Amino acid sequence: RKERPLIRNVMPALNVYKGVFEVAPNMQMMVAAYPGVKVAKVPSLKRVAPGYGGGQVSENKYYQKEETKGEQVDRGEIRQAYLYGGEYVVVTEDQKRDIKSAHQLSMKVYCFVPQSQIKPHFLCSDTDVVVAHPEFLEPSSTAFSSLVTAMSEDRTAAMVRWVKRNNSRAEMYVLFPVVQSKTPNYSLHAIRYPWKEDTRCPK
């Protein structure tokens, strides 16, 4: 029996970010980021093997009021609400458009922290590799390698606010320095920091 290879050949990864990396207001450099590690997705339990009858599943949803059990609610009366504190707050589509922020492409350092303060279970997420921009190697390459070297020697990590695409939401990432003999010699591994809701146990 032919065994499956442990390493699979894949297509070259496209960059997920090309733009400015702001360490401080007077220290900016051009960087590029590429996918490094992706979390494997568990197969959906909703899949049904096609068999007799085609394997199709019909869904019939209905909603009932808690106050008067048994009384169904018309679909047109249902409103989406968000849990805020101990109450549900209804937000209309017009209100969503008014409060929507237009974030610009950016990566900005908030602070540097000791690597020992980062909880290991907070690092179980997708990882991107940040390197100096290949089209703007100087002076970005020198500044970038100096930053990575300093972070590696001090064993610090950087907390950054990262907007990968225009008008997408801003997320917090933690950057770990990586110095190695093979190319790229200097890089930062960016791991998405979880939101508070991501670390809670399901109810």
PDB file of N, CA and C in Angstrom, residues 42-135:
ATOM      1  N   VAL A  42     -12.527  21.679  11.065  1.00  0.00           N
ATOM      2  CA  VAL A  42     -13.187  20.396  11.301  1.00  0.00           C
ATOM      3  C   VAL A  42     -14.301  20.220  10.276  1.00  0.00           C
ATOM      4  N   PRO A  43     -14.406  19.037   9.657  1.00  0.00           N
ATOM      5  CA  PRO A  43     -15.491  18.822   8.685  1.00  0.00           C
ATOM      6  C   PRO A  43     -16.853  19.083   9.303  1.00  0.00           C
ATOM      7  N   SER A  44     -17.725  19.689   8.526  1.00  0.00           N
ATOM      8  CA  SER A  44     -19.052  20.031   9.018  1.00  0.00           C
ATOM      9  C   SER A  44     -19.867  18.778   9.298  1.00  0.00           C
ATOM     10  N   LEU A  45     -20.618  18.813  10.395  1.00  0.00           N
ATOM     11  CA  LEU A  45     -21.483  17.685  10.741  1.00  0.00           C
ATOM     12  C   LEU A  45     -22.803  17.729   9.981  1.00  0.00           C
ATOM     13  N   LYS A  46     -22.999  18.774   9.180  1.00  0.00           N
ATOM     14  CA  LYS A  46     -24.239  18.902   8.437  1.00  0.00           C
ATOM     15  C   LYS A  46     -24.203  18.136   7.118  1.00  0.00           C
ATOM     16  N   ARG A  47     -23.042  17.618   6.761  1.00  0.00           N
ATOM     17  CA  ARG A  47     -22.941  16.902   5.500  1.00  0.00           C
ATOM     18  C   ARG A  47     -23.669  15.562   5.589  1.00  0.00           C
ATOM     19  N   VAL A  48     -24.386  15.255   4.554  1.00  0.00           N
ATOM     20  CA  VAL A  48     -25.135  14.006   4.491  1.00  0.00           C
ATOM     21  C   VAL A  48     -24.728  13.272   3.230  1.00  0.00           C
ATOM     22  N   ALA A  49     -24.332  12.019   3.370  1.00  0.00           N
ATOM     23  CA  ALA A  49     -23.938  11.239   2.204  1.00  0.00           C
ATOM     24  C   ALA A  49     -25.154  10.994   1.328  1.00  0.00           C
ATOM     25  N   PRO A  50     -25.069  11.309   0.034  1.00  0.00           N
ATOM     26  CA  PRO A  50     -26.223  11.090  -0.852  1.00  0.00           C
ATOM     27  C   PRO A  50     -26.542   9.607  -0.968  1.00  0.00           C
ATOM     28  N   GLY A  51     -27.776   9.286  -0.750  1.00  0.00           N
ATOM     29  CA  GLY A  51     -28.210   7.900  -0.860  1.00  0.00           C
ATOM     30  C   GLY A  51     -29.576   7.845  -1.507  1.00  0.00           C
ATOM     31  N   TYR A  52     -30.436   7.009  -0.988  1.00  0.00           N
ATOM     32  CA  TYR A  52     -31.782   6.911  -1.522  1.00  0.00           C
ATOM     33  C   TYR A  52     -32.527   8.218  -1.252  1.00  0.00           C
ATOM     34  N   GLY A  53     -33.032   8.820  -2.281  1.00  0.00           N
ATOM     35  CA  GLY A  53     -33.740  10.082  -2.149  1.00  0.00           C
ATOM     36  C   GLY A  53     -32.843  11.291  -2.312  1.00  0.00           C
ATOM     37  N   GLY A  54     -31.540  11.069  -2.572  1.00  0.00           N
ATOM     38  CA  GLY A  54     -30.637  12.188  -2.828  1.00  0.00           C
ATOM     39  C   GLY A  54     -29.931  12.730  -1.605  1.00  0.00           C
ATOM     40  N   GLY A  55     -30.315  12.306  -0.409  1.00  0.00           N
ATOM     41  CA  GLY A  55     -29.639  12.769   0.795  1.00  0.00           C
ATOM     42  C   GLY A  55     -29.923  14.213   1.144  1.00  0.00           C
ATOM     43  N   GLN A  56     -30.994  14.783   0.632  1.00  0.00           N
ATOM     44  CA  GLN A  56     -31.307  16.176   0.916  1.00  0.00           C
ATOM     45  C   GLN A  56     -31.995  16.306   2.273  1.00  0.00           C
ATOM     46  N   VAL A  57     -31.728  17.421   2.923  1.00  0.00           N
ATOM     47  CA  VAL A  57     -32.299  17.693   4.236  1.00  0.00           C
ATOM     48  C   VAL A  57     -33.184  18.926   4.140  1.00  0.00           C
ATOM     49  N   SER A  58     -34.413  18.805   4.592  1.00  0.00           N
ATOM     50  CA  SER A  58     -35.342  19.933   4.584  1.00  0.00           C
ATOM     51  C   SER A  58     -35.387  20.542   5.982  1.00  0.00           C
ATOM     52  N   GLU A  59     -35.249  21.869   6.045  1.00  0.00           N
ATOM     53  CA  GLU A  59     -35.279  22.570   7.320  1.00  0.00           C
ATOM     54  C   GLU A  59     -36.557  23.391   7.433  1.00  0.00           C
ATOM     55  N   ASN A  60     -37.248  23.210   8.532  1.00  0.00           N
ATOM     56  CA  ASN A  60     -38.446  23.985   8.824  1.00  0.00           C
ATOM     57  C   ASN A  60     -38.231  24.700  10.156  1.00  0.00           C
ATOM     58  N   LYS A  61     -38.039  26.011  10.094  1.00  0.00           N
ATOM     59  CA  LYS A  61     -37.797  26.797  11.296  1.00  0.00           C
ATOM     60  C   LYS A  61     -39.047  27.570  11.689  1.00  0.00           C
ATOM     61  N   TYR A  62     -39.282  27.632  12.968  1.00  0.00           N
ATOM     62  CA  TYR A  62     -40.360  28.475  13.469  1.00  0.00           C
ATOM     63  C   TYR A  62     -39.929  29.032  14.826  1.00  0.00           C
ATOM     64  N   TYR A  63     -40.530  30.160  15.198  1.00  0.00           N
ATOM     65  CA  TYR A  63     -40.159  30.857  16.428  1.00  0.00           C
ATOM     66  C   TYR A  63     -41.394  31.020  17.301  1.00  0.00           C
ATOM     67  N   GLN A  64     -41.171  30.902  18.627  1.00  0.00           N
ATOM     68  CA  GLN A  64     -42.259  31.026  19.576  1.00  0.00           C
ATOM     69  C   GLN A  64     -41.913  32.066  20.644  1.00  0.00           C
ATOM     70  N   LYS A  65     -42.949  32.692  21.201  1.00  0.00           N
ATOM     71  CA  LYS A  65     -42.762  33.647  22.286  1.00  0.00           C
ATOM     72  C   LYS A  65     -42.582  32.906  23.603  1.00  0.00           C
ATOM     73  N   GLU A  66     -41.668  33.421  24.427  1.00  0.00           N
ATOM     74  CA  GLU A  66     -41.459  32.801  25.736  1.00  0.00           C
ATOM     75  C   GLU A  66     -42.633  33.072  26.671  1.00  0.00           C
ATOM     76  N   GLU A  67     -43.238  34.282  26.526  1.00  0.00           N
ATOM     77  CA  GLU A  67     -44.329  34.634  27.430  1.00  0.00           C
ATOM     78  C   GLU A  67     -45.547  33.754  27.198  1.00  0.00           C
ATOM     79  N   THR A  68     -45.862  33.532  25.936  1.00  0.00           N
ATOM     80  CA  THR A  68     -47.021  32.699  25.591  1.00  0.00           C
ATOM     81  C   THR A  68     -46.532  31.525  24.765  1.00  0.00           C
ATOM     82  N   LYS A  69     -46.115  30.500  25.438  1.00  0.00           N
ATOM     83  CA  LYS A  69     -45.560  29.340  24.751  1.00  0.00           C
ATOM     84  C   LYS A  69     -46.601  28.728  23.824  1.00  0.00           C
ATOM     85  N   GLY A  70     -46.151  28.408  22.640  1.00  0.00           N
ATOM     86  CA  GLY A  70     -47.048  27.834  21.643  1.00  0.00           C
ATOM     87  C   GLY A  70     -47.462  28.825  20.592  1.00  0.00           C
ATOM     88  N   GLU A  71     -47.401  30.136  20.895  1.00  0.00           N
ATOM     89  CA  GLU A  71     -47.764  31.161  19.924  1.00  0.00           C
ATOM     90  C   GLU A  71     -46.563  31.454  19.022  1.00  0.00           C
ATOM     91  N   GLN A  72     -46.734  31.202  17.752  1.00  0.00           N
ATOM     92  CA  GLN A  72     -45.639  31.400  16.816  1.00  0.00           C
ATOM     93  C   GLN A  72     -45.514  32.870  16.424  1.00  0.00           C
ATOM     94  N   VAL A  73     -44.286  33.268  16.097  1.00  0.00           N
ATOM     95  CA  VAL A  73     -43.973  34.643  15.709  1.00  0.00           C
ATOM     96  C   VAL A  73     -43.728  34.681  14.214  1.00  0.00           C
ATOM     97  N   ASP A  74     -44.326  35.645  13.564  1.00  0.00           N
ATOM     98  CA  ASP A  74     -44.124  35.801  12.131  1.00  0.00           C
ATOM     99  C   ASP A  74     -42.674  36.204  11.855  1.00  0.00           C
ATOM    100  N   ARG A  75     -42.103  35.684  10.772  1.00  0.00           N
ATOM    101  CA  ARG A  75     -40.716  35.962  10.434  1.00  0.00           C
ATOM    102  C   ARG A  75     -40.469  37.463  10.254  1.00  0.00           C
ATOM    103  N   GLY A  76     -41.453  38.187   9.770  1.00  0.00           N
ATOM    104  CA  GLY A  76     -41.289  39.621   9.559  1.00  0.00           C
ATOM    105  C   GLY A  76     -41.182  40.417  10.840  1.00  0.00           C
ATOM    106  N   GLU A  77     -41.582  39.835  11.970  1.00  0.00           N
ATOM    107  CA  GLU A  77     -41.515  40.532  13.254  1.00  0.00           C
ATOM    108  C   GLU A  77     -40.198  40.302  13.994  1.00  0.00           C
ATOM    109  N   ILE A  78     -39.336  39.450  13.455  1.00  0.00           N
ATOM    110  CA  ILE A  78     -38.080  39.122  14.123  1.00  0.00           C
ATOM    111  C   ILE A  78     -37.055  40.221  13.856  1.00  0.00           C
ATOM    112  N   ARG A  79     -36.392  40.666  14.904  1.00  0.00           N
ATOM    113  CA  ARG A  79     -35.358  41.691  14.800  1.00  0.00           C
ATOM    114  C   ARG A  79     -34.054  41.159  15.392  1.00  0.00           C
ATOM    115  N   GLN A  80     -32.950  41.507  14.747  1.00  0.00           N
ATOM    116  CA  GLN A  80     -31.648  41.102  15.255  1.00  0.00           C
ATOM    117  C   GLN A  80     -31.241  42.000  16.413  1.00  0.00           C
ATOM    118  N   ALA A  81     -30.728  41.391  17.488  1.00  0.00           N
ATOM    119  CA  ALA A  81     -30.330  42.149  18.673  1.00  0.00           C
ATOM    120  C   ALA A  81     -28.956  41.687  19.141  1.00  0.00           C
ATOM    121  N   TYR A  82     -28.279  42.568  19.866  1.00  0.00           N
ATOM    122  CA  TYR A  82     -26.956  42.282  20.406  1.00  0.00           C
ATOM    123  C   TYR A  82     -27.030  42.296  21.923  1.00  0.00           C
ATOM    124  N   LEU A  83     -26.335  41.341  22.541  1.00  0.00           N
ATOM    125  CA  LEU A  83     -26.321  41.246  23.999  1.00  0.00           C
ATOM    126  C   LEU A  83     -25.322  42.256  24.550  1.00  0.00           C
ATOM    127  N   TYR A  84     -25.820  43.236  25.287  1.00  0.00           N
ATOM    128  CA  TYR A  84     -24.985  44.280  25.879  1.00  0.00           C
ATOM    129  C   TYR A  84     -25.241  44.289  27.375  1.00  0.00           C
ATOM    130  N   GLY A  85     -24.233  43.835  28.140  1.00  0.00           N
ATOM    131  CA  GLY A  85     -24.457  43.684  29.578  1.00  0.00           C
ATOM    132  C   GLY A  85     -25.440  42.553  29.823  1.00  0.00           C
ATOM    133  N   GLY A  86     -26.557  42.862  30.448  1.00  0.00           N
ATOM    134  CA  GLY A  86     -27.577  41.842  30.682  1.00  0.00           C
ATOM    135  C   GLY A  86     -28.816  42.033  29.844  1.00  0.00           C
ATOM    136  N   GLU A  87     -28.766  42.939  28.856  1.00  0.00           N
ATOM    137  CA  GLU A  87     -29.939  43.235  28.044  1.00  0.00           C
ATOM    138  C   GLU A  87     -29.621  43.073  26.560  1.00  0.00           C
ATOM    139  N   TYR A  88     -30.677  42.833  25.787  1.00  0.00           N
ATOM    140  CA  TYR A  88     -30.558  42.756  24.335  1.00  0.00           C
ATOM    141  C   TYR A  88     -30.925  44.112  23.733  1.00  0.00           C
ATOM    142  N   VAL A  89     -30.058  44.591  22.862  1.00  0.00           N
ATOM    143  CA  VAL A  89     -30.259  45.895  22.232  1.00  0.00           C
ATOM    144  C   VAL A  89     -30.468  45.680  20.739  1.00  0.00           C
ATOM    145  N   VAL A  90     -31.578  46.200  20.224  1.00  0.00           N
ATOM    146  CA  VAL A  90     -31.896  46.075  18.797  1.00  0.00           C
ATOM    147  C   VAL A  90     -31.218  47.210  18.035  1.00  0.00           C
ATOM    148  N   VAL A  91     -30.496  46.868  16.972  1.00  0.00           N
ATOM    149  CA  VAL A  91     -29.810  47.848  16.131  1.00  0.00           C
ATOM    150  C   VAL A  91     -30.343  47.707  14.712  1.00  0.00           C
ATOM    151  N   THR A  92     -30.869  48.790  14.170  1.00  0.00           N
ATOM    152  CA  THR A  92     -31.426  48.761  12.821  1.00  0.00           C
ATOM    153  C   THR A  92     -30.312  48.813  11.786  1.00  0.00           C
ATOM    154  N   GLU A  93     -30.673  48.524  10.535  1.00  0.00           N
ATOM    155  CA  GLU A  93     -29.689  48.560   9.455  1.00  0.00           C
ATOM    156  C   GLU A  93     -29.151  49.972   9.245  1.00  0.00           C
ATOM    157  N   ASP A  94     -30.004  50.988   9.389  1.00  0.00           N
ATOM    158  CA  ASP A  94     -29.543  52.373   9.251  1.00  0.00           C
ATOM    159  C   ASP A  94     -28.532  52.724  10.341  1.00  0.00           C
ATOM    160  N   GLN A  95     -28.779  52.256  11.565  1.00  0.00           N
ATOM    161  CA  GLN A  95     -27.846  52.526  12.655  1.00  0.00           C
ATOM    162  C   GLN A  95     -26.515  51.813  12.436  1.00  0.00           C
ATOM    163  N   LYS A  96     -26.567  50.615  11.862  1.00  0.00           N
ATOM    164  CA  LYS A  96     -25.329  49.889  11.578  1.00  0.00           C
ATOM    165  C   LYS A  96     -24.477  50.647  10.571  1.00  0.00           C
ATOM    166  N   ARG A  97     -25.126  51.207   9.557  1.00  0.00           N
ATOM    167  CA  ARG A  97     -24.370  51.962   8.553  1.00  0.00           C
ATOM    168  C   ARG A  97     -23.773  53.234   9.147  1.00  0.00           C
ATOM    169  N   ASP A  98     -24.485  53.851  10.093  1.00  0.00           N
ATOM    170  CA  ASP A  98     -23.992  55.093  10.695  1.00  0.00           C
ATOM    171  C   ASP A  98     -22.770  54.862  11.578  1.00  0.00           C
ATOM    172  N   ILE A  99     -22.739  53.716  12.273  1.00  0.00           N
ATOM    173  CA  ILE A  99     -21.642  53.469  13.215  1.00  0.00           C
ATOM    174  C   ILE A  99     -20.509  52.669  12.591  1.00  0.00           C
ATOM    175  N   LYS A 100     -20.648  52.281  11.345  1.00  0.00           N
ATOM    176  CA  LYS A 100     -19.603  51.491  10.700  1.00  0.00           C
ATOM    177  C   LYS A 100     -18.371  52.356  10.468  1.00  0.00           C
ATOM    178  N   SER A 101     -17.236  51.871  10.909  1.00  0.00           N
ATOM    179  CA  SER A 101     -15.987  52.618  10.767  1.00  0.00           C
ATOM    180  C   SER A 101     -15.297  52.238   9.465  1.00  0.00           C
ATOM    181  N   ALA A 102     -14.690  53.222   8.828  1.00  0.00           N
ATOM    182  CA  ALA A 102     -13.942  52.996   7.592  1.00  0.00           C
ATOM    183  C   ALA A 102     -12.459  52.965   7.940  1.00  0.00           C
ATOM    184  N   HIS A 103     -11.956  51.779   8.264  1.00  0.00           N
ATOM    185  CA  HIS A 103     -10.559  51.640   8.649  1.00  0.00           C
ATOM    186  C   HIS A 103      -9.677  51.609   7.408  1.00  0.00           C
ATOM    187  N   GLN A 104      -8.539  52.270   7.507  1.00  0.00           N
ATOM    188  CA  GLN A 104      -7.578  52.288   6.423  1.00  0.00           C
ATOM    189  C   GLN A 104      -6.497  51.237   6.656  1.00  0.00           C
ATOM    190  N   LEU A 105      -5.928  50.773   5.557  1.00  0.00           N
ATOM    191  CA  LEU A 105      -4.849  49.794   5.585  1.00  0.00           C
ATOM    192  C   LEU A 105      -3.724  50.282   6.501  1.00  0.00           C
ATOM    193  N   SER A 106      -3.391  49.497   7.539  1.00  0.00           N
ATOM    194  CA  SER A 106      -2.355  49.946   8.466  1.00  0.00           C
ATOM    195  C   SER A 106      -1.930  48.812   9.391  1.00  0.00           C
ATOM    196  N   MET A 107      -0.730  48.975   9.957  1.00  0.00           N
ATOM    197  CA  MET A 107      -0.219  48.101  11.016  1.00  0.00           C
ATOM    198  C   MET A 107       0.549  48.993  11.989  1.00  0.00           C
ATOM    199  N   LYS A 108       0.042  49.095  13.214  1.00  0.00           N
ATOM    200  CA  LYS A 108       0.595  50.051  14.173  1.00  0.00           C
ATOM    201  C   LYS A 108       0.885  49.365  15.501  1.00  0.00           C
ATOM    202  N   VAL A 109       2.082  49.587  16.023  1.00  0.00           N
ATOM    203  CA  VAL A 109       2.477  49.007  17.302  1.00  0.00           C
ATOM    204  C   VAL A 109       1.827  49.779  18.445  1.00  0.00           C
ATOM    205  N   TYR A 110       1.185  49.044  19.363  1.00  0.00           N
ATOM    206  CA  TYR A 110       0.627  49.658  20.565  1.00  0.00           C
ATOM    207  C   TYR A 110       1.630  49.647  21.715  1.00  0.00           C
ATOM    208  N   CYS A 111       2.298  48.507  21.890  1.00  0.00           N
ATOM    209  CA  CYS A 111       3.246  48.393  22.991  1.00  0.00           C
ATOM    210  C   CYS A 111       4.110  47.154  22.791  1.00  0.00           C
ATOM    211  N   PHE A 112       5.178  47.076  23.577  1.00  0.00           N
ATOM    212  CA  PHE A 112       6.037  45.894  23.623  1.00  0.00           C
ATOM    213  C   PHE A 112       5.886  45.253  24.995  1.00  0.00           C
ATOM    214  N   VAL A 113       5.779  43.933  25.015  1.00  0.00           N
ATOM    215  CA  VAL A 113       5.585  43.205  26.271  1.00  0.00           C
ATOM    216  C   VAL A 113       6.553  42.029  26.313  1.00  0.00           C
ATOM    217  N   PRO A 114       6.935  41.565  27.515  1.00  0.00           N
ATOM    218  CA  PRO A 114       7.759  40.356  27.616  1.00  0.00           C
ATOM    219  C   PRO A 114       7.018  39.151  27.038  1.00  0.00           C
ATOM    220  N   GLN A 115       7.739  38.315  26.320  1.00  0.00           N
ATOM    221  CA  GLN A 115       7.103  37.142  25.723  1.00  0.00           C
ATOM    222  C   GLN A 115       6.517  36.221  26.781  1.00  0.00           C
ATOM    223  N   SER A 116       7.073  36.234  27.979  1.00  0.00           N
ATOM    224  CA  SER A 116       6.584  35.368  29.050  1.00  0.00           C
ATOM    225  C   SER A 116       5.189  35.751  29.519  1.00  0.00           C
ATOM    226  N   GLN A 117       4.742  36.977  29.216  1.00  0.00           N
ATOM    227  CA  GLN A 117       3.410  37.417  29.640  1.00  0.00           C
ATOM    228  C   GLN A 117       2.314  36.997  28.663  1.00  0.00           C
ATOM    229  N   ILE A 118       2.682  36.474  27.506  1.00  0.00           N
ATOM    230  CA  ILE A 118       1.692  36.022  26.527  1.00  0.00           C
ATOM    231  C   ILE A 118       1.274  34.603  26.875  1.00  0.00           C
ATOM    232  N   LYS A 119       0.005  34.399  27.150  1.00  0.00           N
ATOM    233  CA  LYS A 119      -0.484  33.072  27.524  1.00  0.00           C
ATOM    234  C   LYS A 119      -0.407  32.128  26.325  1.00  0.00           C
ATOM    235  N   PRO A 120       0.128  30.917  26.513  1.00  0.00           N
ATOM    236  CA  PRO A 120       0.305  29.992  25.383  1.00  0.00           C
ATOM    237  C   PRO A 120      -0.992  29.661  24.652  1.00  0.00           C
ATOM    238  N   HIS A 121      -2.104  29.506  25.389  1.00  0.00           N
ATOM    239  CA  HIS A 121      -3.352  29.125  24.734  1.00  0.00           C
ATOM    240  C   HIS A 121      -3.967  30.281  23.955  1.00  0.00           C
ATOM    241  N   PHE A 122      -3.399  31.483  24.062  1.00  0.00           N
ATOM    242  CA  PHE A 122      -3.849  32.600  23.238  1.00  0.00           C
ATOM    243  C   PHE A 122      -3.224  32.563  21.845  1.00  0.00           C
ATOM    244  N   LEU A 123      -2.302  31.632  21.624  1.00  0.00           N
ATOM    245  CA  LEU A 123      -1.555  31.600  20.366  1.00  0.00           C
ATOM    246  C   LEU A 123      -2.038  30.503  19.428  1.00  0.00           C
ATOM    247  N   CYS A 124      -3.200  29.942  19.714  1.00  0.00           N
ATOM    248  CA  CYS A 124      -3.748  28.864  18.875  1.00  0.00           C
ATOM    249  C   CYS A 124      -4.608  29.465  17.771  1.00  0.00           C
ATOM    250  N   SER A 125      -3.992  30.159  16.853  1.00  0.00           N
ATOM    251  CA  SER A 125      -4.730  30.823  15.787  1.00  0.00           C
ATOM    252  C   SER A 125      -3.880  30.826  14.527  1.00  0.00           C
ATOM    253  N   ASP A 126      -4.440  31.387  13.444  1.00  0.00           N
ATOM    254  CA  ASP A 126      -3.686  31.498  12.201  1.00  0.00           C
ATOM    255  C   ASP A 126      -2.462  32.379  12.411  1.00  0.00           C
ATOM    256  N   THR A 127      -1.390  32.046  11.703  1.00  0.00           N
ATOM    257  CA  THR A 127      -0.139  32.789  11.815  1.00  0.00           C
ATOM    258  C   THR A 127       0.283  33.313  10.452  1.00  0.00           C
ATOM    259  N   ASP A 128       0.632  34.588  10.393  1.00  0.00           N
ATOM    260  CA  ASP A 128       1.176  35.202   9.184  1.00  0.00           C
ATOM    261  C   ASP A 128       2.641  35.549   9.421  1.00  0.00           C
ATOM    262  N   VAL A 129       3.418  35.544   8.338  1.00  0.00           N
ATOM    263  CA  VAL A 129       4.842  35.867   8.407  1.00  0.00           C
ATOM    264  C   VAL A 129       5.045  37.256   7.818  1.00  0.00           C
ATOM    265  N   VAL A 130       5.581  38.165   8.619  1.00  0.00           N
ATOM    266  CA  VAL A 130       5.820  39.548   8.200  1.00  0.00           C
ATOM    267  C   VAL A 130       7.305  39.720   7.903  1.00  0.00           C
ATOM    268  N   VAL A 131       7.620  40.248   6.721  1.00  0.00           N
ATOM    269  CA  VAL A 131       9.006  40.472   6.305  1.00  0.00           C
ATOM    270  C   VAL A 131       9.124  41.880   5.736  1.00  0.00           C
ATOM    271  N   ALA A 132      10.362  42.314   5.507  1.00  0.00           N
ATOM    272  CA  ALA A 132      10.581  43.601   4.863  1.00  0.00           C
ATOM    273  C   ALA A 132      10.049  43.549   3.439  1.00  0.00           C
ATOM    274  N   HIS A 133       9.442  44.636   2.984  1.00  0.00           N
ATOM    275  CA  HIS A 133       8.837  44.685   1.651  1.00  0.00           C
ATOM    276  C   HIS A 133       9.907  44.423   0.596  1.00  0.00           C
ATOM    277  N   PRO A 134       9.704  43.422  -0.286  1.00  0.00           N
ATOM    278  CA  PRO A 134      10.736  43.086  -1.285  1.00  0.00           C
ATOM    279  C   PRO A 134      11.011  44.198  -2.287  1.00  0.00           C
ATOM    280  N   GLU A 135      10.073  45.114  -2.478  1.00  0.00           N
ATOM    281  CA  GLU A 135      10.273  46.191  -3.442  1.00  0.00           C
ATOM    282  C   GLU A 135      10.864  47.444  -2.800  1.00  0.00           C
TER     283      GLU A 135
END
